[in-house]
Amino acid sequence: MNLMVTLIRRELWEHRVLWIAPLVAAALLIAVALGGHAQVEVPRDVALDDRGRLALFALMQWAFVLPQYLLMLIVLFFYLLDCLYAERRDRSILFWKSMPVSDGQTVASKLLTALLVVPLGVFVLALLADLVFAAIIGLRFGDASAFVAWDTRTWLKLQALMLFGLMIAMLWYAPVAAWLLLISAWARRNLFLWAVLPPVFAVMLERIALGTDRIGDFLRYRLFGIWRELGVREGLGDALRIGGERLPRVDRLFDVIDASPVLGDPHLWLGLLFAAALVRVTIRIRRRRDDR
Amino acid sequence: MTAVIEARALAKSYGATRALDGASFTVESGRIVGLIGPNGAGKTTALRAILGLTHCEGELTVLGRDPRRQRDELMREVCFIADVAVLPGWLRVSQALEFAAGVHPRFDRARAGDFLRRTDIRMKSRVRELSKGMVTQLHLALVLAVDARLLVLDEPTLGLDLLYRRTFYDTLLNDYFNEQRTILLTTHQVEEIENLLTDVIFIDHGRVALAGAVDALGERYVQLTVTPEQAARERARALP
């Protein structure tokens, strides 16, 4: 336990971008709240009832955290691709290997950092930034901000939902993370190309040879399918139709975003199995690697 | 005395090059052993095999374990410095101590701190800000603070100036070495450490050319100094 904590702290020491980037993003968003001007034009004929206000409130929450999570995904992509390569590049791998830490523990610490520690950290940070943001907006605009009603119950529900969605998403993306780690441990140079080109070539080859797009469909599903599975698209899509016939219903948002189909989805578990296999290979590569 | 390392017919090839070609040797406990040979003789490969960093053929036991399969357990009792500059540049001195304390059950943080206080190294510095000599001192402080049974050093003073080399070996001998500990080191500058060693293993072309205690070797071999004139005279006399 203590060992794993030390290993994860080590990751945060080396890859400072893991925590600096989210901090900067949160700070920027707060700066926007402090100095930014926003004009929201509300169609006059739309009279928002309470439900509509809540929906708008919920949407604003999503909009606030979304850039932070997108940035996190980008940062994690490059972190995973670099973490096992950096120690070979600067030859510090021999120092790490002189410590009684197994290759499995090392790889696990990197995976845990990417799939658990950083997402949780970003979640907490986004939550805090959100509170600060709301407080500043409230102070600056006073009554004018009443258009978007603050509702603590909805807010808590949303946060719980985001945390849950985040954890599921991280499980869903575990195979991608494992693939990046594998490339990081294996490739001698051009890591980005090794990570990206094989899938792209596979898709192109299939199109040329067979004229079908099964691999492409599969990859798209693995990369973006989670959001459909979680029902985010329908939920948000509904909510976005403000002013339309169907005024958004926040309750529905929660109904639509439902965990059980995702947890019951064999694709999630098959993906995790595949990730485990890739991790095993990665550990083997790090153990056997003999760069001279 | 018990054997710390037992190697029988170690073999390892890199492509067509045979780095190790049936090397056999034994290292007893409580000795300071020099693994000596020209560049490319197989010293480093032998060390890497002992440390479980590379796979090789043959029988190999280190502290009763197989380094190829029980590397993690072995590293609790074995310490090594593979080369001077392997500490990562981003690492702070304080972080290095914290890391070692966090993962190594036999690491004594206070002891490492004591070593460092005797140097000009500051806790907040990053490795990349230190001079080459300081990095070695830091690495040595980390290694010497581990209560290990076997210490392996691969060309530990490479790139160090003369003053640091003396300090390095003095620290090693006075502060660290005792009967429970064994030190195995490679160098191609034998004169630098010949007074330090109790045993030597000469390795060439992946085989052990000569091995034994320094005292015994001194008794078995004598140094022969011949001037060219003497040599010519003797040769002339040898002719029929």
Short mmCIF file of C-alpha atoms in Angstrom, two decimals:
data_model
loop_
_atom_site.label_atom_id
_atom_site.label_comp_id
_atom_site.label_asym_id
_atom_site.label_seq_id
_atom_site.Cartn_x
_atom_site.Cartn_y
_atom_site.Cartn_z
CA MET A 1 0.00 0.00 0.00
CA ASN A 2 2.68 2.42 1.11
CA LEU A 3 4.71 1.19 -1.84
CA MET A 4 1.95 1.96 -4.31
CA VAL A 5 1.41 5.42 -2.81
CA THR A 6 5.12 6.15 -3.21
CA LEU A 7 5.10 4.90 -6.79
CA ILE A 8 2.11 7.08 -7.67
CA ARG A 9 3.69 10.12 -6.02
CA ARG A 10 6.75 9.43 -8.12
CA GLU A 11 4.59 9.67 -11.25
CA LEU A 12 3.26 13.04 -10.14
CA TRP A 13 6.79 14.26 -9.45
CA GLU A 14 8.03 13.30 -12.87
CA HIS A 15 4.98 14.19 -14.95
CA ARG A 16 4.03 17.48 -13.39
CA VAL A 17 1.74 18.26 -16.31
CA LEU A 18 -0.67 15.74 -14.75
CA TRP A 19 -1.60 18.21 -12.05
CA ILE A 20 -0.40 21.51 -13.46
CA ALA A 21 -2.64 21.32 -16.56
CA PRO A 22 -5.89 20.75 -14.62
CA LEU A 23 -4.93 23.51 -12.17
CA VAL A 24 -4.31 25.93 -15.01
CA ALA A 25 -7.59 24.98 -16.69
CA ALA A 26 -9.54 25.52 -13.48
CA ALA A 27 -7.78 28.82 -12.85
CA LEU A 28 -8.61 29.99 -16.38
CA LEU A 29 -12.27 29.15 -15.95
CA ILE A 30 -12.36 31.08 -12.71
CA ALA A 31 -10.62 34.00 -14.43
CA VAL A 32 -13.42 33.95 -16.98
CA ALA A 33 -15.92 34.22 -14.15
CA LEU A 34 -14.01 37.15 -12.70
CA GLY A 35 -13.55 39.17 -15.85
CA GLY A 36 -15.55 37.65 -18.63
CA HIS A 37 -18.69 39.01 -20.20
CA ALA A 38 -21.35 36.72 -21.44
CA GLN A 39 -24.47 37.63 -23.26
CA VAL A 40 -27.17 35.10 -23.18
CA GLU A 41 -30.01 35.84 -25.44
CA VAL A 42 -33.13 34.23 -24.29
CA PRO A 43 -35.92 34.04 -26.77
CA ARG A 44 -38.75 36.06 -25.41
CA ASP A 45 -41.41 33.63 -26.17
CA VAL A 46 -39.74 31.01 -24.04
CA ALA A 47 -40.91 31.17 -20.55
CA LEU A 48 -38.74 28.91 -18.53
CA ASP A 49 -40.51 27.07 -15.83
CA ASP A 50 -38.66 25.63 -12.88
CA ARG A 51 -37.81 22.50 -14.73
CA GLY A 52 -36.40 24.48 -17.59
CA ARG A 53 -34.25 26.49 -15.26
CA LEU A 54 -32.94 23.37 -13.63
CA ALA A 55 -32.12 21.93 -17.01
CA LEU A 56 -30.25 25.05 -17.97
CA PHE A 57 -28.44 24.91 -14.67
CA ALA A 58 -27.46 21.31 -15.27
CA LEU A 59 -26.30 22.14 -18.78
CA MET A 60 -24.11 24.91 -17.49
CA GLN A 61 -22.52 22.49 -15.09
CA TRP A 62 -21.73 20.12 -17.93
CA ALA A 63 -20.37 22.92 -20.03
CA PHE A 64 -18.17 24.04 -17.16
CA VAL A 65 -16.52 20.70 -16.50
CA LEU A 66 -16.32 19.46 -20.08
CA PRO A 67 -13.20 21.42 -21.10
CA GLN A 68 -11.45 20.23 -17.96
CA TYR A 69 -12.15 16.58 -18.75
CA LEU A 70 -11.20 16.98 -22.40
CA LEU A 71 -7.89 18.49 -21.35
CA MET A 72 -7.41 15.62 -18.92
CA LEU A 73 -7.89 13.07 -21.69
CA ILE A 74 -5.27 14.79 -23.84
CA VAL A 75 -2.82 15.01 -20.95
CA LEU A 76 -3.38 11.36 -20.04
CA PHE A 77 -2.86 10.28 -23.64
CA PHE A 78 0.61 11.79 -23.73
CA TYR A 79 1.41 10.70 -20.19
CA LEU A 80 0.64 7.06 -20.92
CA LEU A 81 2.61 7.19 -24.13
CA ASP A 82 5.62 8.72 -22.42
CA CYS A 83 5.82 7.16 -18.97
CA LEU A 84 7.59 3.89 -19.82
CA TYR A 85 9.59 5.51 -22.62
CA ALA A 86 11.00 8.38 -20.55
CA GLU A 87 12.79 6.04 -18.15
CA ARG A 88 14.50 4.32 -21.06
CA ARG A 89 15.37 7.58 -22.76
CA ASP A 90 17.19 9.01 -19.74
CA ARG A 91 18.38 5.54 -18.68
CA SER A 92 16.93 6.02 -15.23
CA ILE A 93 15.23 2.65 -15.71
CA LEU A 94 18.35 1.06 -14.22
CA PHE A 95 17.92 3.15 -11.10
CA TRP A 96 14.25 2.24 -10.75
CA LYS A 97 15.12 -1.39 -11.34
CA SER A 98 17.70 -1.27 -8.57
CA MET A 99 14.84 -0.81 -6.14
CA PRO A 100 12.80 -3.76 -4.90
CA VAL A 101 9.82 -2.88 -7.08
CA SER A 102 8.56 -5.44 -9.57
CA ASP A 103 7.78 -4.60 -13.17
CA GLY A 104 4.16 -5.43 -12.46
CA GLN A 105 3.98 -2.93 -9.61
CA THR A 106 5.59 -0.26 -11.75
CA VAL A 107 3.18 -0.74 -14.64
CA ALA A 108 0.24 -0.93 -12.22
CA SER A 109 1.25 2.36 -10.62
CA LYS A 110 1.21 4.07 -14.01
CA LEU A 111 -2.15 2.60 -14.91
CA LEU A 112 -3.62 3.57 -11.54
CA THR A 113 -2.29 7.08 -11.91
CA ALA A 114 -3.91 7.48 -15.30
CA LEU A 115 -7.22 5.73 -14.67
CA LEU A 116 -7.92 6.53 -11.04
CA VAL A 117 -5.75 9.14 -9.37
CA VAL A 118 -5.76 11.83 -12.06
CA PRO A 119 -9.49 11.47 -12.94
CA LEU A 120 -10.42 11.67 -9.25
CA GLY A 121 -8.14 14.65 -8.80
CA VAL A 122 -9.66 16.42 -11.81
CA PHE A 123 -13.13 15.62 -10.54
CA VAL A 124 -12.44 17.20 -7.15
CA LEU A 125 -10.76 20.17 -8.77
CA ALA A 126 -13.61 20.69 -11.22
CA LEU A 127 -16.07 20.48 -8.36
CA LEU A 128 -14.23 23.10 -6.33
CA ALA A 129 -13.73 25.35 -9.35
CA ASP A 130 -17.43 25.02 -10.10
CA LEU A 131 -18.33 26.23 -6.60
CA VAL A 132 -15.95 29.16 -6.81
CA PHE A 133 -17.26 29.97 -10.28
CA ALA A 134 -20.86 29.94 -9.10
CA ALA A 135 -20.03 32.06 -6.07
CA ILE A 136 -18.27 34.67 -8.19
CA ILE A 137 -21.06 34.79 -10.74
CA GLY A 138 -23.56 35.12 -7.94
CA LEU A 139 -21.65 38.00 -6.39
CA ARG A 140 -21.05 39.77 -9.68
CA PHE A 141 -24.45 39.56 -11.22
CA GLY A 142 -26.63 39.13 -8.23
CA ASP A 143 -30.21 38.88 -9.30
CA ALA A 144 -29.42 38.76 -12.95
CA SER A 145 -27.95 35.33 -12.45
CA ALA A 146 -31.18 34.14 -11.00
CA PHE A 147 -32.07 33.16 -14.52
CA VAL A 148 -29.99 30.10 -13.91
CA ALA A 149 -31.25 28.91 -10.63
CA TRP A 150 -28.84 27.32 -8.24
CA ASP A 151 -30.25 24.12 -6.96
CA THR A 152 -28.20 22.21 -4.47
CA ARG A 153 -30.05 18.96 -4.89
CA THR A 154 -29.62 18.99 -8.64
CA TRP A 155 -26.01 20.02 -8.23
CA LEU A 156 -25.25 17.10 -5.92
CA LYS A 157 -27.05 14.71 -8.20
CA LEU A 158 -25.06 16.01 -11.14
CA GLN A 159 -21.77 15.65 -9.32
CA ALA A 160 -22.58 12.09 -8.31
CA LEU A 161 -23.54 11.38 -11.88
CA MET A 162 -20.33 12.85 -13.23
CA LEU A 163 -18.21 10.88 -10.80
CA PHE A 164 -19.98 7.71 -11.72
CA GLY A 165 -19.77 8.39 -15.43
CA LEU A 166 -16.10 9.19 -15.07
CA MET A 167 -15.31 5.90 -13.38
CA ILE A 168 -17.22 3.92 -15.99
CA ALA A 169 -15.52 5.88 -18.75
CA MET A 170 -12.11 5.07 -17.27
CA LEU A 171 -12.97 1.36 -17.23
CA TRP A 172 -14.16 1.69 -20.80
CA TYR A 173 -10.94 3.39 -21.87
CA ALA A 174 -8.69 0.92 -20.02
CA PRO A 175 -7.81 -0.96 -23.25
CA VAL A 176 -6.74 2.28 -24.93
CA ALA A 177 -4.62 3.14 -21.88
CA ALA A 178 -3.07 -0.33 -21.92
CA TRP A 179 -2.32 -0.03 -25.64
CA LEU A 180 -0.53 3.29 -25.08
CA LEU A 181 1.49 1.77 -22.22
CA LEU A 182 2.47 -1.13 -24.43
CA ILE A 183 3.75 1.22 -27.13
CA SER A 184 5.51 3.25 -24.45
CA ALA A 185 7.37 0.19 -23.22
CA TRP A 186 8.12 -1.21 -26.64
CA ALA A 187 8.80 1.45 -29.27
CA ARG A 188 12.29 2.81 -29.71
CA ARG A 189 11.15 6.08 -31.30
CA ASN A 190 8.16 7.73 -33.00
CA LEU A 191 5.83 6.66 -30.23
CA PHE A 192 2.94 8.76 -31.42
CA LEU A 193 3.06 7.19 -34.88
CA TRP A 194 3.29 3.68 -33.46
CA ALA A 195 0.29 4.34 -31.26
CA VAL A 196 -1.91 5.86 -33.95
CA LEU A 197 -0.87 4.47 -37.33
CA PRO A 198 -1.50 0.71 -36.86
CA PRO A 199 -5.23 1.17 -36.21
CA VAL A 200 -5.48 3.72 -39.03
CA PHE A 201 -3.70 1.38 -41.44
CA ALA A 202 -5.91 -1.50 -40.38
CA VAL A 203 -9.00 0.56 -41.20
CA MET A 204 -7.61 1.68 -44.56
CA LEU A 205 -6.49 -1.82 -45.48
CA GLU A 206 -9.92 -3.21 -44.77
CA ARG A 207 -11.57 -0.54 -46.85
CA ILE A 208 -9.29 -1.16 -49.80
CA ALA A 209 -9.24 -4.94 -49.60
CA LEU A 210 -12.80 -5.71 -48.60
CA GLY A 211 -14.61 -2.45 -49.05
CA THR A 212 -16.09 -2.78 -45.59
CA ASP A 213 -15.59 -0.71 -42.47
CA ARG A 214 -15.91 -3.18 -39.62
CA ILE A 215 -12.63 -2.24 -37.91
CA GLY A 216 -13.47 1.42 -38.22
CA ASP A 217 -16.89 0.86 -36.70
CA PHE A 218 -15.35 -1.14 -33.91
CA LEU A 219 -12.71 1.48 -33.14
CA ARG A 220 -15.25 4.28 -33.22
CA TYR A 221 -17.40 2.26 -30.86
CA ARG A 222 -14.49 1.68 -28.50
CA LEU A 223 -13.47 5.34 -28.56
CA PHE A 224 -16.84 7.08 -28.41
CA GLY A 225 -19.41 4.36 -27.78
CA ILE A 226 -19.31 4.85 -24.06
CA TRP A 227 -21.24 8.09 -24.35
CA ARG A 228 -24.02 6.42 -26.27
CA GLU A 229 -24.00 3.58 -23.81
CA LEU A 230 -24.28 5.96 -20.93
CA GLY A 231 -27.16 7.66 -22.71
CA VAL A 232 -25.40 10.98 -22.50
CA ARG A 233 -26.16 11.86 -26.08
CA GLU A 234 -29.90 11.37 -25.81
CA GLY A 235 -29.98 12.99 -22.40
CA LEU A 236 -28.08 16.05 -23.46
CA GLY A 237 -29.69 16.12 -26.86
CA ASP A 238 -33.07 16.33 -25.23
CA ALA A 239 -31.93 18.95 -22.83
CA LEU A 240 -30.44 21.02 -25.61
CA ARG A 241 -33.73 21.44 -27.36
CA ILE A 242 -34.55 24.43 -25.28
CA GLY A 243 -37.48 26.28 -26.65
CA GLY A 244 -38.63 23.33 -28.64
CA GLU A 245 -41.67 21.33 -28.05
CA ARG A 246 -40.15 19.23 -25.35
CA LEU A 247 -38.83 21.40 -22.65
CA PRO A 248 -35.96 19.69 -20.99
CA ARG A 249 -36.62 17.72 -17.94
CA VAL A 250 -33.70 17.29 -15.64
CA ASP A 251 -35.36 14.30 -14.07
CA ARG A 252 -35.27 12.66 -17.43
CA LEU A 253 -31.61 13.42 -17.74
CA PHE A 254 -31.01 11.28 -14.73
CA ASP A 255 -33.36 8.60 -15.94
CA VAL A 256 -31.67 8.34 -19.27
CA ILE A 257 -28.15 8.21 -17.90
CA ASP A 258 -28.35 4.81 -16.46
CA ALA A 259 -25.56 2.57 -15.30
CA SER A 260 -27.04 -0.86 -15.47
CA PRO A 261 -26.90 -1.34 -19.24
CA VAL A 262 -23.25 -0.29 -19.28
CA LEU A 263 -22.25 -2.50 -16.40
CA GLY A 264 -24.14 -5.35 -18.00
CA ASP A 265 -22.55 -4.71 -21.37
CA PRO A 266 -20.16 -7.53 -22.27
CA HIS A 267 -18.14 -5.03 -24.33
CA LEU A 268 -17.02 -3.32 -21.16
CA TRP A 269 -15.80 -6.56 -19.61
CA LEU A 270 -14.27 -7.88 -22.81
CA GLY A 271 -12.43 -4.60 -23.08
CA LEU A 272 -11.09 -5.00 -19.56
CA LEU A 273 -9.93 -8.54 -20.36
CA PHE A 274 -8.17 -7.25 -23.45
CA ALA A 275 -6.58 -4.48 -21.39
CA ALA A 276 -5.33 -7.05 -18.88
CA ALA A 277 -3.71 -9.04 -21.68
CA LEU A 278 -1.99 -5.93 -23.04
CA VAL A 279 -0.76 -5.05 -19.56
CA ARG A 280 0.71 -8.53 -19.17
CA VAL A 281 2.64 -8.09 -22.40
CA THR A 282 3.78 -4.63 -21.29
CA ILE A 283 5.13 -6.03 -18.02
CA ARG A 284 6.96 -8.75 -19.93
CA ILE A 285 8.51 -6.21 -22.27
CA ARG A 286 9.72 -4.06 -19.39
CA ARG A 287 11.21 -7.09 -17.67
CA ARG A 288 12.95 -8.43 -20.76
CA ARG A 289 13.90 -5.13 -22.34
CA ASP A 290 17.62 -5.05 -22.94
CA ASP A 291 18.51 -1.69 -24.46
CA ARG A 292 22.22 -1.30 -24.73
CA MET B 1 32.26 -18.94 3.95
CA THR B 2 29.17 -19.09 1.82
CA ALA B 3 28.92 -18.28 -1.82
CA VAL B 4 27.01 -15.12 -2.61
CA ILE B 5 27.16 -15.66 -6.35
CA GLU B 6 27.55 -18.94 -8.13
CA ALA B 7 27.73 -18.90 -11.91
CA ARG B 8 28.21 -21.98 -14.09
CA ALA B 9 28.67 -21.80 -17.84
CA LEU B 10 26.94 -18.48 -18.38
CA ALA B 11 26.28 -17.79 -22.04
CA LYS B 12 24.67 -14.88 -23.79
CA SER B 13 24.78 -13.73 -27.38
CA TYR B 14 23.85 -10.45 -28.98
CA GLY B 15 23.33 -11.46 -32.58
CA ALA B 16 26.59 -13.01 -33.74
CA THR B 17 28.58 -11.58 -30.81
CA ARG B 18 29.04 -13.87 -27.86
CA ALA B 19 29.11 -11.55 -24.87
CA LEU B 20 29.33 -14.44 -22.43
CA ASP B 21 30.75 -17.73 -23.60
CA GLY B 22 30.64 -20.23 -20.77
CA ALA B 23 31.85 -18.05 -17.92
CA SER B 24 31.98 -19.76 -14.52
CA PHE B 25 32.89 -18.09 -11.25
CA THR B 26 32.07 -17.95 -7.58
CA VAL B 27 31.96 -14.96 -5.27
CA GLU B 28 32.28 -15.62 -1.57
CA SER B 29 30.64 -13.59 1.16
CA GLY B 30 32.57 -10.73 2.74
CA ARG B 31 34.88 -10.11 -0.22
CA ILE B 32 35.54 -7.18 -2.48
CA VAL B 33 35.72 -8.64 -5.93
CA GLY B 34 36.90 -6.88 -9.05
CA LEU B 35 35.54 -8.05 -12.38
CA ILE B 36 38.27 -6.95 -14.72
CA GLY B 37 38.68 -7.05 -18.46
CA PRO B 38 38.96 -4.95 -21.58
CA ASN B 39 35.93 -3.25 -23.11
CA GLY B 40 33.57 -5.76 -24.65
CA ALA B 41 34.95 -8.64 -22.62
CA GLY B 42 31.57 -9.39 -21.09
CA LYS B 43 31.90 -7.67 -17.71
CA THR B 44 28.76 -5.63 -17.99
CA THR B 45 26.77 -8.52 -19.41
CA ALA B 46 27.87 -10.69 -16.50
CA LEU B 47 26.78 -8.01 -14.05
CA ARG B 48 23.47 -7.56 -15.82
CA ALA B 49 22.87 -11.29 -15.64
CA ILE B 50 23.66 -11.29 -11.91
CA LEU B 51 21.22 -8.43 -11.39
CA GLY B 52 18.50 -10.14 -13.42
CA LEU B 53 18.53 -7.35 -15.97
CA THR B 54 19.25 -9.60 -18.87
CA HIS B 55 18.41 -13.16 -19.69
CA CYS B 56 21.24 -15.66 -20.10
CA GLU B 57 21.87 -19.37 -20.42
CA GLY B 58 23.57 -21.39 -17.72
CA GLU B 59 23.28 -21.86 -13.97
CA LEU B 60 23.18 -18.74 -11.88
CA THR B 61 22.42 -18.31 -8.19
CA VAL B 62 22.66 -15.01 -6.33
CA LEU B 63 22.08 -15.11 -2.57
CA GLY B 64 20.39 -18.45 -3.11
CA ARG B 65 17.96 -17.10 -5.67
CA ASP B 66 17.62 -17.17 -9.42
CA PRO B 67 17.90 -13.56 -10.59
CA ARG B 68 16.02 -14.41 -13.76
CA ARG B 69 12.88 -15.34 -11.86
CA GLN B 70 13.16 -13.88 -8.36
CA ARG B 71 14.50 -10.45 -9.21
CA ASP B 72 12.08 -8.47 -7.03
CA GLU B 73 12.97 -10.38 -3.86
CA LEU B 74 16.63 -10.27 -4.76
CA MET B 75 16.59 -6.49 -5.03
CA ARG B 76 15.77 -6.24 -1.32
CA GLU B 77 19.25 -7.54 -0.55
CA VAL B 78 21.17 -6.40 -3.59
CA CYS B 79 22.05 -2.85 -4.47
CA PHE B 80 23.64 -1.64 -7.64
CA ILE B 81 24.90 1.42 -9.41
CA ALA B 82 24.83 0.61 -13.08
CA ASP B 83 26.41 3.73 -14.45
CA VAL B 84 27.09 7.23 -13.21
CA ALA B 85 24.28 9.12 -14.83
CA VAL B 86 21.22 6.97 -14.33
CA LEU B 87 19.47 9.12 -11.76
CA PRO B 88 16.74 10.99 -13.67
CA GLY B 89 17.31 14.72 -14.09
CA TRP B 90 13.90 15.77 -12.81
CA LEU B 91 14.34 14.03 -9.46
CA ARG B 92 14.93 16.23 -6.42
CA VAL B 93 17.37 15.05 -3.77
CA SER B 94 14.62 15.05 -1.15
CA GLN B 95 12.36 13.07 -3.50
CA ALA B 96 15.09 10.50 -4.08
CA LEU B 97 15.31 9.90 -0.34
CA GLU B 98 11.55 9.81 0.03
CA PHE B 99 11.18 7.37 -2.83
CA ALA B 100 13.82 4.99 -1.50
CA ALA B 101 12.29 5.17 1.98
CA GLY B 102 8.87 4.43 0.51
CA VAL B 103 9.77 1.39 -1.54
CA HIS B 104 12.81 -0.11 0.16
CA PRO B 105 12.26 -1.90 3.46
CA ARG B 106 15.99 -1.85 4.25
CA PHE B 107 16.65 1.79 3.42
CA ASP B 108 17.81 3.97 6.31
CA ARG B 109 16.81 7.53 5.51
CA ALA B 110 18.69 9.11 8.39
CA ARG B 111 21.88 7.41 7.25
CA ALA B 112 21.48 8.74 3.70
CA GLY B 113 20.85 12.19 5.15
CA ASP B 114 24.08 11.93 7.15
CA PHE B 115 26.05 11.11 4.04
CA LEU B 116 24.55 14.02 2.16
CA ARG B 117 25.21 16.52 4.94
CA ARG B 118 28.90 15.87 4.44
CA THR B 119 28.60 17.03 0.84
CA ASP B 120 27.56 20.29 -0.83
CA ILE B 121 24.37 18.71 -2.12
CA ARG B 122 21.22 20.54 -1.13
CA MET B 123 17.97 18.69 -0.52
CA LYS B 124 15.95 20.90 -2.86
CA SER B 125 18.23 20.52 -5.86
CA ARG B 126 17.22 18.52 -8.87
CA VAL B 127 19.62 15.91 -10.19
CA ARG B 128 20.06 17.86 -13.43
CA GLU B 129 21.40 20.81 -11.46
CA LEU B 130 24.10 18.75 -9.77
CA SER B 131 27.59 18.21 -11.08
CA LYS B 132 28.59 14.74 -12.21
CA GLY B 133 30.52 14.18 -9.01
CA MET B 134 27.57 15.26 -6.90
CA VAL B 135 25.23 12.89 -8.73
CA THR B 136 27.57 10.04 -7.93
CA GLN B 137 27.74 11.14 -4.32
CA LEU B 138 23.96 11.21 -4.16
CA HIS B 139 23.66 7.80 -5.72
CA LEU B 140 26.27 6.46 -3.37
CA ALA B 141 24.45 7.96 -0.39
CA LEU B 142 21.27 6.19 -1.50
CA VAL B 143 23.01 2.89 -2.01
CA LEU B 144 25.10 2.96 1.15
CA ALA B 145 22.00 3.66 3.23
CA VAL B 146 20.55 0.33 2.14
CA ASP B 147 21.42 -2.58 4.35
CA ALA B 148 22.27 -4.85 1.44
CA ARG B 149 24.26 -8.07 1.37
CA LEU B 150 25.59 -7.55 -2.11
CA LEU B 151 26.61 -4.27 -3.70
CA VAL B 152 27.30 -4.25 -7.42
CA LEU B 153 29.08 -1.32 -9.03
CA ASP B 154 29.60 -1.04 -12.76
CA GLU B 155 32.40 1.40 -13.58
CA PRO B 156 31.31 3.54 -10.66
CA THR B 157 33.92 6.24 -11.07
CA LEU B 158 33.67 6.66 -14.82
CA GLY B 159 33.85 10.34 -15.65
CA LEU B 160 34.73 11.39 -12.13
CA ASP B 161 37.79 13.48 -11.39
CA LEU B 162 40.59 12.04 -9.34
CA LEU B 163 39.63 13.69 -6.07
CA TYR B 164 36.13 12.25 -6.11
CA ARG B 165 37.45 8.80 -6.95
CA ARG B 166 39.54 8.69 -3.81
CA THR B 167 36.65 9.88 -1.65
CA PHE B 168 34.35 7.41 -3.34
CA TYR B 169 36.49 4.40 -2.54
CA ASP B 170 37.36 5.65 0.93
CA THR B 171 33.68 5.97 1.79
CA LEU B 172 32.99 2.57 0.34
CA LEU B 173 35.71 0.90 2.37
CA ASN B 174 35.38 2.75 5.66
CA ASP B 175 31.68 3.46 6.02
CA TYR B 176 30.13 0.55 4.28
CA PHE B 177 32.12 -2.59 3.91
CA ASN B 178 32.07 -5.34 6.57
CA GLU B 179 32.21 -9.14 6.75
CA GLN B 180 28.50 -9.54 6.08
CA ARG B 181 28.69 -7.57 2.91
CA THR B 182 30.07 -8.34 -0.48
CA ILE B 183 31.06 -5.85 -3.12
CA LEU B 184 31.39 -6.72 -6.78
CA LEU B 185 32.71 -4.06 -9.09
CA THR B 186 33.93 -3.70 -12.63
CA THR B 187 36.51 -1.32 -13.91
CA HIS B 188 39.05 -1.15 -16.64
CA GLN B 189 41.33 0.95 -14.50
CA VAL B 190 42.70 -1.73 -12.24
CA GLU B 191 45.47 0.38 -10.72
CA GLU B 192 42.81 2.57 -9.15
CA ILE B 193 41.37 -0.20 -7.03
CA GLU B 194 44.01 -2.90 -6.82
CA ASN B 195 44.70 -2.13 -3.16
CA LEU B 196 41.00 -2.33 -2.38
CA LEU B 197 40.23 -5.72 -3.84
CA THR B 198 40.44 -9.01 -2.01
CA ASP B 199 39.61 -11.06 -5.10
CA VAL B 200 39.82 -10.60 -8.83
CA ILE B 201 38.07 -12.21 -11.75
CA PHE B 202 39.69 -11.55 -15.11
CA ILE B 203 37.27 -11.94 -17.94
CA ASP B 204 38.04 -11.98 -21.64
CA HIS B 205 35.99 -12.89 -24.68
CA GLY B 206 33.15 -13.92 -22.44
CA ARG B 207 35.19 -16.43 -20.47
CA VAL B 208 36.91 -16.28 -17.13
CA ALA B 209 40.64 -16.11 -17.84
CA LEU B 210 41.83 -16.06 -14.25
CA ALA B 211 40.17 -15.85 -10.87
CA GLY B 212 41.23 -15.97 -7.27
CA ALA B 213 42.24 -14.11 -4.12
CA VAL B 214 44.66 -11.26 -4.66
CA ASP B 215 47.10 -12.69 -2.06
CA ALA B 216 47.17 -16.09 -3.70
CA LEU B 217 47.69 -14.60 -7.13
CA GLY B 218 50.61 -12.61 -5.77
CA GLU B 219 52.22 -15.83 -4.61
CA ARG B 220 51.58 -17.73 -7.80
CA TYR B 221 52.78 -15.11 -10.25
CA VAL B 222 55.80 -12.88 -10.33
CA GLN B 223 56.37 -9.78 -12.29
CA LEU B 224 59.11 -10.24 -14.86
CA THR B 225 60.89 -7.18 -16.13
CA VAL B 226 63.06 -7.67 -19.18
CA THR B 227 64.99 -5.02 -21.10
CA PRO B 228 65.08 -5.35 -24.88
CA GLU B 229 68.86 -6.01 -24.77
CA GLN B 230 68.41 -8.88 -22.34
CA ALA B 231 65.62 -10.30 -24.42
CA ALA B 232 67.77 -10.14 -27.58
CA ARG B 233 70.69 -11.77 -25.81
CA GLU B 234 68.58 -14.59 -24.44
CA ARG B 235 67.00 -15.18 -27.81
CA ALA B 236 70.40 -15.36 -29.46
CA ARG B 237 71.56 -17.86 -26.86
CA ALA B 238 68.49 -20.00 -27.44
CA LEU B 239 69.36 -20.40 -31.11
CA PRO B 240 71.18 -23.61 -31.95
#
